[in-house]
Each structure stands twice: as structure tokens, then as C-alpha cells.
CSV table of C-alpha atoms and ligand atoms in Angstrom, one decimal:
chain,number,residue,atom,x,y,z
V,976,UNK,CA,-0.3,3.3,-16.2
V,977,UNK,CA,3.4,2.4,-15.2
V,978,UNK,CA,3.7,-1.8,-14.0
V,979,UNK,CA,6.4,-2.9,-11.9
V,980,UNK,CA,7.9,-5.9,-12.1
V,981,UNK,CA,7.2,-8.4,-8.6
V,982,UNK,CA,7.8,-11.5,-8.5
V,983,UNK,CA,6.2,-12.8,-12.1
V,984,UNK,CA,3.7,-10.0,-12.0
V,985,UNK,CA,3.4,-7.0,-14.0
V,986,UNK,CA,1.7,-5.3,-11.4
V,987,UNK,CA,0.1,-1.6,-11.9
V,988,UNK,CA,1.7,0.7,-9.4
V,989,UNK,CA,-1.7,1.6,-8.5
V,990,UNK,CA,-3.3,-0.4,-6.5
V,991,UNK,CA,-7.3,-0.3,-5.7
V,992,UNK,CA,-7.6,-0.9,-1.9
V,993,UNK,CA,-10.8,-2.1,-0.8
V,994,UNK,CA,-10.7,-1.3,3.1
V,995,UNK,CA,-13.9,1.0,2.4
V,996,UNK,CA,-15.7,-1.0,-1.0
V,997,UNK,CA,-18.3,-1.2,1.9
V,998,UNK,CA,-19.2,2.6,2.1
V,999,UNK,CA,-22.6,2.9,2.2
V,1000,UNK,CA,-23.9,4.4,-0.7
V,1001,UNK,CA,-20.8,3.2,-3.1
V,1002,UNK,CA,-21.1,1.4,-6.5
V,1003,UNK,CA,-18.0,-1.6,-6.2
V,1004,UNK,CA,-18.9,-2.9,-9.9
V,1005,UNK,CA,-18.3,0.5,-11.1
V,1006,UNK,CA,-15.3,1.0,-9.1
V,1007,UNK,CA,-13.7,-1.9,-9.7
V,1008,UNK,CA,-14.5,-1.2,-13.4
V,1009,UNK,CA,-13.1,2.5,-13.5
V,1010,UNK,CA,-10.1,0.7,-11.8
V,1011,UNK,CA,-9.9,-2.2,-14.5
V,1012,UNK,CA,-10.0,0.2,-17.7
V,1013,UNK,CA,-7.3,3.1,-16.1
V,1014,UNK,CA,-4.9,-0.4,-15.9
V,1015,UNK,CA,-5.3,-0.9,-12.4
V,1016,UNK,CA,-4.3,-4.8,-12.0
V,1017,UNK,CA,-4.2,-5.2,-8.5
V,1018,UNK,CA,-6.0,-5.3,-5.5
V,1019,UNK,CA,-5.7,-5.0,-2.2
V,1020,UNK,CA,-7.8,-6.6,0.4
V,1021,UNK,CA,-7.1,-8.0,4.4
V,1022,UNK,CA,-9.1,-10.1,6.0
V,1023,UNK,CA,-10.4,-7.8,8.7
V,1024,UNK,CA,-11.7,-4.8,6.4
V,1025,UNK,CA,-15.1,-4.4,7.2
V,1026,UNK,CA,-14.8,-7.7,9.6
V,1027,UNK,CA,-14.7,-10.0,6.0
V,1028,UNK,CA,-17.3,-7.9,4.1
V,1029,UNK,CA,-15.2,-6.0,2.0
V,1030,UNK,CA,-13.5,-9.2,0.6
V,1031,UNK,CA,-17.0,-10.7,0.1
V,1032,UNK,CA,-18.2,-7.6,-2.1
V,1033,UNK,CA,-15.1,-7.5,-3.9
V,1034,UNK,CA,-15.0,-10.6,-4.8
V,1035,UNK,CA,-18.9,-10.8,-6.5
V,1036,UNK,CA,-17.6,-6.5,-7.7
V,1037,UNK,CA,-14.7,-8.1,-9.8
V,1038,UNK,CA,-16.5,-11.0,-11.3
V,1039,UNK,CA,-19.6,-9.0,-11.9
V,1040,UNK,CA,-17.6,-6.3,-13.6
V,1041,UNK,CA,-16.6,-9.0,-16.2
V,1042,UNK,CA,-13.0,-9.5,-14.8
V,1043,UNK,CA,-11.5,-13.2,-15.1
V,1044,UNK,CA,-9.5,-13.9,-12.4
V,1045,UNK,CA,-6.2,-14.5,-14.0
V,1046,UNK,CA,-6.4,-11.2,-15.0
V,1047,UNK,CA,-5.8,-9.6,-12.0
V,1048,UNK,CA,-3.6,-9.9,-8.7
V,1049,UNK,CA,-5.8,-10.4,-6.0
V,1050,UNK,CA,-3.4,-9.4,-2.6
V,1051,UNK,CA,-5.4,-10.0,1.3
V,1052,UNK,CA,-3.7,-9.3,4.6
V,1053,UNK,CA,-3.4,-11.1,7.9
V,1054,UNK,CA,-2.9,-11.2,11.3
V,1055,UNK,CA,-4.4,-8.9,13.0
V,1056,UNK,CA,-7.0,-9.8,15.2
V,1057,UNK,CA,-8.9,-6.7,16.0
V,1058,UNK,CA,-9.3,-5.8,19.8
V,1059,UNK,CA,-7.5,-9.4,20.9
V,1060,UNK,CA,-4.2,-9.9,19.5
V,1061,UNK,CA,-1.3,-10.0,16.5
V,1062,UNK,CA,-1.1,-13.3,15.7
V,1063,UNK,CA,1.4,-14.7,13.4
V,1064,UNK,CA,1.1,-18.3,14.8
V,1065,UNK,CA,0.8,-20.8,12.0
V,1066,UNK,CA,-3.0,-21.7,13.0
V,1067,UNK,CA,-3.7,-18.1,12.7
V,1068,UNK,CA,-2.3,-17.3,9.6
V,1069,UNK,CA,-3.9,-20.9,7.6
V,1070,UNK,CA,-6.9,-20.6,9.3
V,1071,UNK,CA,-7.4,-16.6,8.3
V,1072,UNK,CA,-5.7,-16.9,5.1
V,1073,UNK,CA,-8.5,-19.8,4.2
V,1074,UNK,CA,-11.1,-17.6,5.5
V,1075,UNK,CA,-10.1,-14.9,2.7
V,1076,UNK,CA,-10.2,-17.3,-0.4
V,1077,UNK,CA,-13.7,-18.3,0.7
V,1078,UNK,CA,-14.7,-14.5,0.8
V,1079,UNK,CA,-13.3,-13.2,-2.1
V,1080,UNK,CA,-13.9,-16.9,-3.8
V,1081,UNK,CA,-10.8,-17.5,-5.6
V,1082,UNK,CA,-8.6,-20.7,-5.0
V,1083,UNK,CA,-5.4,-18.8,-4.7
V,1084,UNK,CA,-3.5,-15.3,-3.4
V,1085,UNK,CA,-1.1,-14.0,-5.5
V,1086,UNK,CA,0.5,-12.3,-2.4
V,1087,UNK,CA,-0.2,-12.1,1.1
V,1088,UNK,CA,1.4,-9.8,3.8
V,1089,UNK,CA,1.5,-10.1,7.5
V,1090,UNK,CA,-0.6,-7.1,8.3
V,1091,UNK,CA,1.3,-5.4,11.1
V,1092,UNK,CA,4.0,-7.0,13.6
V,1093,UNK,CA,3.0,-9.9,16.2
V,1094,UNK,CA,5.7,-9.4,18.7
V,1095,UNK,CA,5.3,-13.0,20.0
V,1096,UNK,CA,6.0,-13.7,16.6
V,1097,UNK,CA,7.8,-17.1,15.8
V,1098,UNK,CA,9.7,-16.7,12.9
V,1099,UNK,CA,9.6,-20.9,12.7
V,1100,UNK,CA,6.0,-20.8,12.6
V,1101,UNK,CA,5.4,-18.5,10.1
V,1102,UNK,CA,7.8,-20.1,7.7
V,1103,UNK,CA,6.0,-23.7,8.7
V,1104,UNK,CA,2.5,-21.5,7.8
V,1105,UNK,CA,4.0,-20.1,4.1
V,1106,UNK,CA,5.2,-23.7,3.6
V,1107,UNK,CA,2.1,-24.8,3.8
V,1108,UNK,CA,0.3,-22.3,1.8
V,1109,UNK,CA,3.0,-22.4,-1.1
V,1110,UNK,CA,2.9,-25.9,-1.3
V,1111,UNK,CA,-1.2,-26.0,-1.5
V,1112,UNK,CA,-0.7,-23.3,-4.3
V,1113,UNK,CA,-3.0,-20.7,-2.3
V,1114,UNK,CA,-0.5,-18.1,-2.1
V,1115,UNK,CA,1.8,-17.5,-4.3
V,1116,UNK,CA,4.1,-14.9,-3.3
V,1117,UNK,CA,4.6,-13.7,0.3
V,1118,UNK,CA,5.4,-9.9,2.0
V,1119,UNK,CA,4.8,-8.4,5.0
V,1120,UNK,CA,2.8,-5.0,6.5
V,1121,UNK,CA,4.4,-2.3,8.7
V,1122,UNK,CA,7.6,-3.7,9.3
V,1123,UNK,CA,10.7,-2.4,10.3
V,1124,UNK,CA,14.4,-4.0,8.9
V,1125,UNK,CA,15.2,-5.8,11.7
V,1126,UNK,CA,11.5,-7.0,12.0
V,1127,UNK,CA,11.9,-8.3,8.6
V,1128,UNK,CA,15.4,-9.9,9.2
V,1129,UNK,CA,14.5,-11.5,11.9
V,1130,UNK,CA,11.6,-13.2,10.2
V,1131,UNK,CA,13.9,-14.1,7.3
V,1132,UNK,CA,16.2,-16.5,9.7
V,1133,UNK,CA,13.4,-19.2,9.3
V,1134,UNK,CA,11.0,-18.2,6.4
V,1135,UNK,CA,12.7,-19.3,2.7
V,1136,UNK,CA,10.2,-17.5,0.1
V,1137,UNK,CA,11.2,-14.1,-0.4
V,1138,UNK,CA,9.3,-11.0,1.0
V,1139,UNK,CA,8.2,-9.0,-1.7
V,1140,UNK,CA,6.5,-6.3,-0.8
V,1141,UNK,CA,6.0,-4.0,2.7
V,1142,UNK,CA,2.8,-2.3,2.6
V,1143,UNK,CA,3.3,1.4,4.8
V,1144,UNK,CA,1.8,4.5,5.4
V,1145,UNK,CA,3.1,7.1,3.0
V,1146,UNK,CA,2.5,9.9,1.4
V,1147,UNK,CA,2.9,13.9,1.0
V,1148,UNK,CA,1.4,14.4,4.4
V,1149,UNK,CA,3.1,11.3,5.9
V,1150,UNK,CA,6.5,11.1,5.2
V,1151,UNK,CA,8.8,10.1,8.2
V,1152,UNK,CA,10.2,7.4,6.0
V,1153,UNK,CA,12.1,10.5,3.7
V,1154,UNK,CA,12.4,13.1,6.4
V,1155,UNK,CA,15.0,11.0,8.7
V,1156,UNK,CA,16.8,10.5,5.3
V,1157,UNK,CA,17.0,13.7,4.3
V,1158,UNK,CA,17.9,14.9,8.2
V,1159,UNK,CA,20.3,12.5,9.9
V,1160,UNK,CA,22.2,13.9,12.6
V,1161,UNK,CA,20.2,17.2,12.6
V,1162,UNK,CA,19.6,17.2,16.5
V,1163,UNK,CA,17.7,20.4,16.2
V,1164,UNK,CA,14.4,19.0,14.7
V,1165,UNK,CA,12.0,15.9,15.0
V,1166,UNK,CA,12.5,15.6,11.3
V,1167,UNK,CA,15.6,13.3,12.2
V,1168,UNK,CA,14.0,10.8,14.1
V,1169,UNK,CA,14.4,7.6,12.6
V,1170,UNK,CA,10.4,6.1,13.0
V,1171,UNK,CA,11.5,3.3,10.9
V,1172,UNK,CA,15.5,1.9,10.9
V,1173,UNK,CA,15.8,2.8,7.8
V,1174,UNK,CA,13.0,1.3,5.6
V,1175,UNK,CA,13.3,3.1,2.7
V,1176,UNK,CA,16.6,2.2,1.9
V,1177,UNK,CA,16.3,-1.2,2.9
V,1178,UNK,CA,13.7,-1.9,1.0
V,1179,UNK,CA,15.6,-0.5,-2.4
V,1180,UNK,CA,18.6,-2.8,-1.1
V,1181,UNK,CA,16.4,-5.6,-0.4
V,1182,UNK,CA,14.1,-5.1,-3.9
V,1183,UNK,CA,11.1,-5.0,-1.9
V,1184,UNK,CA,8.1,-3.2,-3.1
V,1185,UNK,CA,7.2,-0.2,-1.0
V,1186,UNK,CA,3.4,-0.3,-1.1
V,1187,UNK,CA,2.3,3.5,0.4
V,1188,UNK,CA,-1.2,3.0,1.7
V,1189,UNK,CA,-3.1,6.3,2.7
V,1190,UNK,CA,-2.0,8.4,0.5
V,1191,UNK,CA,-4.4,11.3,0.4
V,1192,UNK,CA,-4.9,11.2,4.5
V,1193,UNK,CA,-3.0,13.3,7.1
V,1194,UNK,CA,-2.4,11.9,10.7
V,1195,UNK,CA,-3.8,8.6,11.2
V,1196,UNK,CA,-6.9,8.5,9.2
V,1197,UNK,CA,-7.5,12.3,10.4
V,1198,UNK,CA,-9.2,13.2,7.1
V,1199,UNK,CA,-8.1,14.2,3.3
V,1200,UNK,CA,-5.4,16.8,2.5
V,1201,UNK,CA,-6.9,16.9,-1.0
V,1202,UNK,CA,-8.9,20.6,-1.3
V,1203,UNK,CA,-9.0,20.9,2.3
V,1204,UNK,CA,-7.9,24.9,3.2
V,1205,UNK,CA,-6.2,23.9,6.2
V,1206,UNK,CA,-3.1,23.1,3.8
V,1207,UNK,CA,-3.7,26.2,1.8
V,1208,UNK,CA,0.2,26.1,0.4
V,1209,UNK,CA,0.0,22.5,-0.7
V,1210,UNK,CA,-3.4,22.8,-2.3
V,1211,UNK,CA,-1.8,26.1,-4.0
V,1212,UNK,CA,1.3,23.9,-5.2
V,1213,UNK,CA,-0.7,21.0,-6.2
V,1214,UNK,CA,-3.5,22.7,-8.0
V,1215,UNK,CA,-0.4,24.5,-10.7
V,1216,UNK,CA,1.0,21.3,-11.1
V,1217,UNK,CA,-2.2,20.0,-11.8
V,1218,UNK,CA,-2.4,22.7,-14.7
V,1219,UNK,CA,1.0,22.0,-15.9
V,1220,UNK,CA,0.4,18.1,-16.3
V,1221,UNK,CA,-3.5,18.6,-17.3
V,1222,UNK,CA,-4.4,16.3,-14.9
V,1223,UNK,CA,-6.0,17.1,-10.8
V,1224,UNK,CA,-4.6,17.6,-7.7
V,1225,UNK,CA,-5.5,14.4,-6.7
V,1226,UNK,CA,-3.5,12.9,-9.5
V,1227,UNK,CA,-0.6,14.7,-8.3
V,1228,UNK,CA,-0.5,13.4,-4.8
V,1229,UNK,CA,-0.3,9.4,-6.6
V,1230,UNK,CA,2.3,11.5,-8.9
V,1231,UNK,CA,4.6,12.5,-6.4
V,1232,UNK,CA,4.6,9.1,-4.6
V,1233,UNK,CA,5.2,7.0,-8.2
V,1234,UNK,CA,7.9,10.1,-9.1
V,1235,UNK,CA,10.0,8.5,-6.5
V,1236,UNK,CA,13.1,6.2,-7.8
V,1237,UNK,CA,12.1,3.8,-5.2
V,1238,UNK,CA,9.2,2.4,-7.0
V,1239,UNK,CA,6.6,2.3,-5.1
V,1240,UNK,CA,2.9,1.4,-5.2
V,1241,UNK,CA,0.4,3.6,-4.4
V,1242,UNK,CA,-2.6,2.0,-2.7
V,1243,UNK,CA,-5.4,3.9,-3.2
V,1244,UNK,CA,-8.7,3.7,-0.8
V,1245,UNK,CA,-11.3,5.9,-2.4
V,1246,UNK,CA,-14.4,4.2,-4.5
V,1247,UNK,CA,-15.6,7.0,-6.6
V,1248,UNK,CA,-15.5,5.7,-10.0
V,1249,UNK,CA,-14.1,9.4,-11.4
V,1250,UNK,CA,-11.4,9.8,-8.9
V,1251,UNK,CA,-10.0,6.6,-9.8
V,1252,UNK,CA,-10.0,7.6,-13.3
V,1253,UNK,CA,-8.3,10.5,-12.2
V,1254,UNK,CA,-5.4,9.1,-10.8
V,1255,UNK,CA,-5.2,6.6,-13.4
V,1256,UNK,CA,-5.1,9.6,-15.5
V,1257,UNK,CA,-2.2,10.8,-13.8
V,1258,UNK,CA,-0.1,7.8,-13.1
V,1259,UNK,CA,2.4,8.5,-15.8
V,1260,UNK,CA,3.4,11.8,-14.9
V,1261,UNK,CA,6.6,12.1,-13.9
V,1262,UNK,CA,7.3,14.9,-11.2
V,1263,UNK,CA,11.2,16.4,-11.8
V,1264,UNK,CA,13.2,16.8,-8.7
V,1265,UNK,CA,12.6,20.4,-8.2
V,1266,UNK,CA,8.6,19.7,-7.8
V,1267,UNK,CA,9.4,16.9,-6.2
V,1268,UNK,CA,10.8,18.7,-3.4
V,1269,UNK,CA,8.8,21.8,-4.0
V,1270,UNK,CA,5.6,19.5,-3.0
V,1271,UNK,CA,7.2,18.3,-0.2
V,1272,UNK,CA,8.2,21.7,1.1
V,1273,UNK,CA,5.1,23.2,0.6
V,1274,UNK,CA,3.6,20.4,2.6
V,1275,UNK,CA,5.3,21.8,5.7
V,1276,UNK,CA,8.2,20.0,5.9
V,1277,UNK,CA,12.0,21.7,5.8
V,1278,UNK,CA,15.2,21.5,4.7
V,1279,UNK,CA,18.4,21.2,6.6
F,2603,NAP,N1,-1.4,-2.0,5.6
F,2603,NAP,C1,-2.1,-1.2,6.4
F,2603,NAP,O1,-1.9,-1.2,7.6
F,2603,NAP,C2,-3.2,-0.3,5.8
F,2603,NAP,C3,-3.9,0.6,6.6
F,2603,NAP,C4,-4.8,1.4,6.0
F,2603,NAP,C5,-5.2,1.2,4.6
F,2603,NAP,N2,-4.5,0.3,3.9
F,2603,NAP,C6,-4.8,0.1,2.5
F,2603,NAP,O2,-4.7,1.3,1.8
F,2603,NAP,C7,-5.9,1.6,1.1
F,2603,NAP,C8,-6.1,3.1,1.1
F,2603,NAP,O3,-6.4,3.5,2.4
F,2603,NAP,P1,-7.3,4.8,2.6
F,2603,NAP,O4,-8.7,4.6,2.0
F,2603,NAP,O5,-7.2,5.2,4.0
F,2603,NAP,O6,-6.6,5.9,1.8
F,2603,NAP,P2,-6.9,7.1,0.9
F,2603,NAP,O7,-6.9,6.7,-0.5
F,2603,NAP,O8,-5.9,8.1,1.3
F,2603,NAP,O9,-8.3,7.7,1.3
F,2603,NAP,C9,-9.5,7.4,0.6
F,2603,NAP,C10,-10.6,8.0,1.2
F,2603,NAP,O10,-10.5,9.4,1.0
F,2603,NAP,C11,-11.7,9.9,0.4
F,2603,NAP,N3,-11.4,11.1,-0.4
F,2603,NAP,C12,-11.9,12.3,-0.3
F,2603,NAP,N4,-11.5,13.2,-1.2
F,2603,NAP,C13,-10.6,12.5,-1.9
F,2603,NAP,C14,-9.7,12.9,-3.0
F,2603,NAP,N5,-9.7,14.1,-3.5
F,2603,NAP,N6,-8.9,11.9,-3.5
F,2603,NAP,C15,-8.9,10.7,-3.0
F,2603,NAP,N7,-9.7,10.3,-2.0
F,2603,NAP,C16,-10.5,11.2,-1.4
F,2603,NAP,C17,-12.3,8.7,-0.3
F,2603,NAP,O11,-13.6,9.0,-0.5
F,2603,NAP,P3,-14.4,8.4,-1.8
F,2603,NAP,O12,-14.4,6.9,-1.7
F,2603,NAP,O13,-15.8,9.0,-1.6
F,2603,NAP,O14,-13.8,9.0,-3.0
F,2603,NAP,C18,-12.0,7.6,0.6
F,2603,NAP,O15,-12.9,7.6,1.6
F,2603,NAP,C19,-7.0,0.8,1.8
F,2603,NAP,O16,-8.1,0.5,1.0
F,2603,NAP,C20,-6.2,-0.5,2.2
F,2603,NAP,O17,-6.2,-1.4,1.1
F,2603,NAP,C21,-3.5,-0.5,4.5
């Protein structure tokens, strides 16, 4: 396992997401376990996954795997209010952020990200809300969700901790945030449209963690690119590097993310104790530039 250096943390660039620890039929002890021994030491939760549940079972999962809590990073998510609002008002973001140390039972966060943009967002009462939370040590380091640069300035005009970490989709089958860089000015395809203002740069300016979450999806939670025939070429391209590096085409997928100088943390969904292994497995091989590109190639995309 590779660990990136945030904040004080030496955080595991794979991350265990726990959006679906509520699966029916899924064994969270085991998971989380698999996750612990591959050197998996942080976790992501937010407090609308499975409206508070998934925070609850991970919370029992970790203690009753035998995992102390200082020996993890424990990261939860707000403002979102699902079917109402984005709320980043300072009631909103104490009130929820309170609500996820109760589920997951733990006295502090060591980070916590504004899920995805409030656009009645008042930068003033978001830094009056991380104030707070700093000062009562129940979060210790603060980042943000599916923001854009200018997003992110603008909350910086009033909020004084740094923001760590931006938590977006990305991955081999969703990669907007390279395509525009690779493309720009190339009027003759949607490969140059800039989706984001530039986040992938900004954030290696700005030394913010990129934390790619969906990484084995296509589309918007359309389904798994992993083994499925309708990407026959990728599956081809992933499957020999899978043989080269002895490891699966899962593994590869996490592979070409972490390959990426950018440093990024992959934020893995799935429970299944094995597949975590699996990309645990795989989390220290180091794609060169010519697979690099060859995976993304052979995912469809083009060069100029
Ligand atoms: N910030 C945001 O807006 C945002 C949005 C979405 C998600 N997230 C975070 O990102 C995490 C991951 O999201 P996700 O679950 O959608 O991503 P994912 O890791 O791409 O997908 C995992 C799902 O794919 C299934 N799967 C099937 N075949 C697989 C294979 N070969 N390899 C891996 N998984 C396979 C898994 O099933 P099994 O469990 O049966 O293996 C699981 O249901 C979430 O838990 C959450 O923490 C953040």
C-alpha cells in the first residue's frame, strides 16, 4: 500500500467507502477487516449514505473488527440534504456533522468535506461552522466535495483552515478532468470541454488531495466497467496488464488512477472482502506512461 502525506496523516491512497456497507447480504466486519490488513487506513463515510445507516454499521464494523480508533482516519460528508436542499449554513453543517459522531460513535472527524456545492453558500458561515468544530476538536482537518476552483476560492475568502482534500468522480471510464487537459483548444471534439475550470491542476497547485470516488462505474452510477463486454477493448487491455503485474483487472483500474503524479486517492465502494484484497494487492503497481495512456485509449477516448 502507497500513504500520502495530508495534513498529519499518513493516509492509504485507498480509501474504503462505505456508501453501500448496507448491501443486503454483505459482511461489514469482514470488509472492513480485508480493508484493515491490505493497509487501508481510511474511511469514507457522509452523513446521508443509506439516510445515517451506513455510518451506524460502520462504526459497530470497525470496532468489532478489533480496530482502535486512533488507528484509523475516520472522513464523513455533509451538506446535502437529499430531495430539499444544499445547505452549507452553519446550523446545517454543526447540526449534521454532530449527527455523524453519534453514528459512527467516535468524538472526533479527522476530516470532513462539504459534499457537493450549496450555491446559497455563505462563505462566512461556513468558516464561523469550521471554527466551531476545530475549536471543539471534532474535526480536525477540513475539505470539500465536487468543487470547482473558483468554488473553492471563493470559500477560501472567509474560511482560515486549509482545504485538504476534493473528493470527485474519476476514473478510467470518467475522465473529463484529463481529457480537457490533454485537448484544449481542439474545437473539433467534446473532449475539450472544460467540465471543471481546471481542477486537476489546481488541485496539484493548491496540494489538495484529489479523492476519485467511483472508480469502477461508467456514467453516473450506470453500472461496472470491470468484465463487462460492452468495453470489450478495455477489458482486453486490462486483463494483459493484469498478467504482466500478476494482479486483476480490478487492481488495474485503482492502478491507473494511483499511477497518476497527481496523487490521488482512490475511494473504493465495493464490500466484497476478496476484491478489496485485490486492490490492495495492486496498489503498488506502478503503470509507465505508455499503459498509462494505452488504458485510457483503449477506454474510448482519443488523442489530438
Ligand atoms: N463525493 C461524492 O459525491 C461521492 C459519490 C459517490 C460515491 N462516493 C464515495 O465513493 C465510494 C465508492 O463509490 P461506488 O461504490 O459508487 O464506487 P465503485 O467502487 O466504483 O463501485 C463499487 C460497486 O461496484 C460493485 N462491483 C462489481 N464488480 C466489481 C469489481 N470488479 N470491482 C469493484 N467493484 C465491483 C461493487 O459490488 P460488491 O460490493 O459486491 O463488490 C459495488 O457495489 C462510496 O462508498 C463513497 O464513499 C462519493
Amino acid at each position: 500500500m502507497k500513504y500520502i502525506q495530508i495534513g498529519d496523516m499518513k493516509a492509504s491512497q485507498v480509501v474504503m467507502g462505505v456508501m453501500r456497507i448496507n448491501d443486503a447480504g454483505k459482511d461489514p466486519v469482514a470488509a472492513v477487516k480485508a480493508a484493515y490488513a491490505g493497509g487501508i487506513n481510511f474511511f469514507d463515510n457522509a452523513d446521508i449514505y443509506g439516510q445515517g445507516e451506513c455510518e451506524t454499521i460502520f462504526g459497530k464494523a470497525f470496532r468489532d473488527a478489533g480496530i482502535k480508533r486512533e488507528e484509523i482516519y475516520i472522513q464523513s460528508k455533509v451538506g446535502i440534504r437529499p430531495g430539499i436542499a444544499f445547505d452549507f449554513s452553519k446550523k446545517h453543517i454543526i447540526e449534521a456533522t454532530e449527527g455523524s459522531l453519534k453514528r459512527l460513535g467516535v468524538d472526533y472527524l479527522d476530516s470532513l468535506l462539504l459534499h457537493r456545492p450549496d450555491t446559497l453558500v455563505q462563505p462566512e458561515e461556513v468558516a464561523e461552522a469550521f471554527d466551531e468544530l476545530e475549536k471543539s476538536g471534532k474535526v480536525r482537518y477540513f475539505g470539500v466535495s465536487n468543487q470547482n476552483p473558483y468554488q473553492i476560492e471563493l470559500l477560501k475568502t472567509a474560511v482560515k483552515q486549509p482545504l485538504l482534500m476534493n473528493q470527485l468522480q474519476f476514473g478510467i471510464m470518467h475522465t473529463g478532468m484529463v481529457d480537457q487537459g490533454i485537448h484544449v483548444n481542439m474545437t473539433d471534439t467534446p473532449h475539450s470541454i472544460d467540465f471543471d475550470g481546471g481542477l486537476l491542476p489546481y488541485s496539484r497547485i493548491h496540494k489538495m488531495t484529489i479523492q476519485a470516488w467511483s472508480p469502477f462505474q461508467y456514467g453516473f452510477f450506470e453500472g461496472v466497467f470491470v468484465g463487462n463486454e460492452k468495453f470489450p477493448k478495455l477489458n482486453k487491455k486490462l486483463q494483459e496488464l493484469a498478467e504482466k503485474y500478476q494482479v486483476t483487472p480490478t487492481g488495474i483500474a485503482v492502478a491507473w488512477i494511483s499511477s497518476h503524479p497527481a496523487e490521488m486517492q482512490t475511494v473504493i465502494g465495493t464490500i466484497t472482502p476478496s476484491r478489496i484484497t485485490e486492490v490492495c494487492d495492486a496498489s503498488d503497481v506502478e503503470l509507465t506512461r505508455e499503459e498509462w495512456y494505452e488504458v485510457y485509449l483503449a477506454a474510448g477516448n482519443i488523442l489530438p
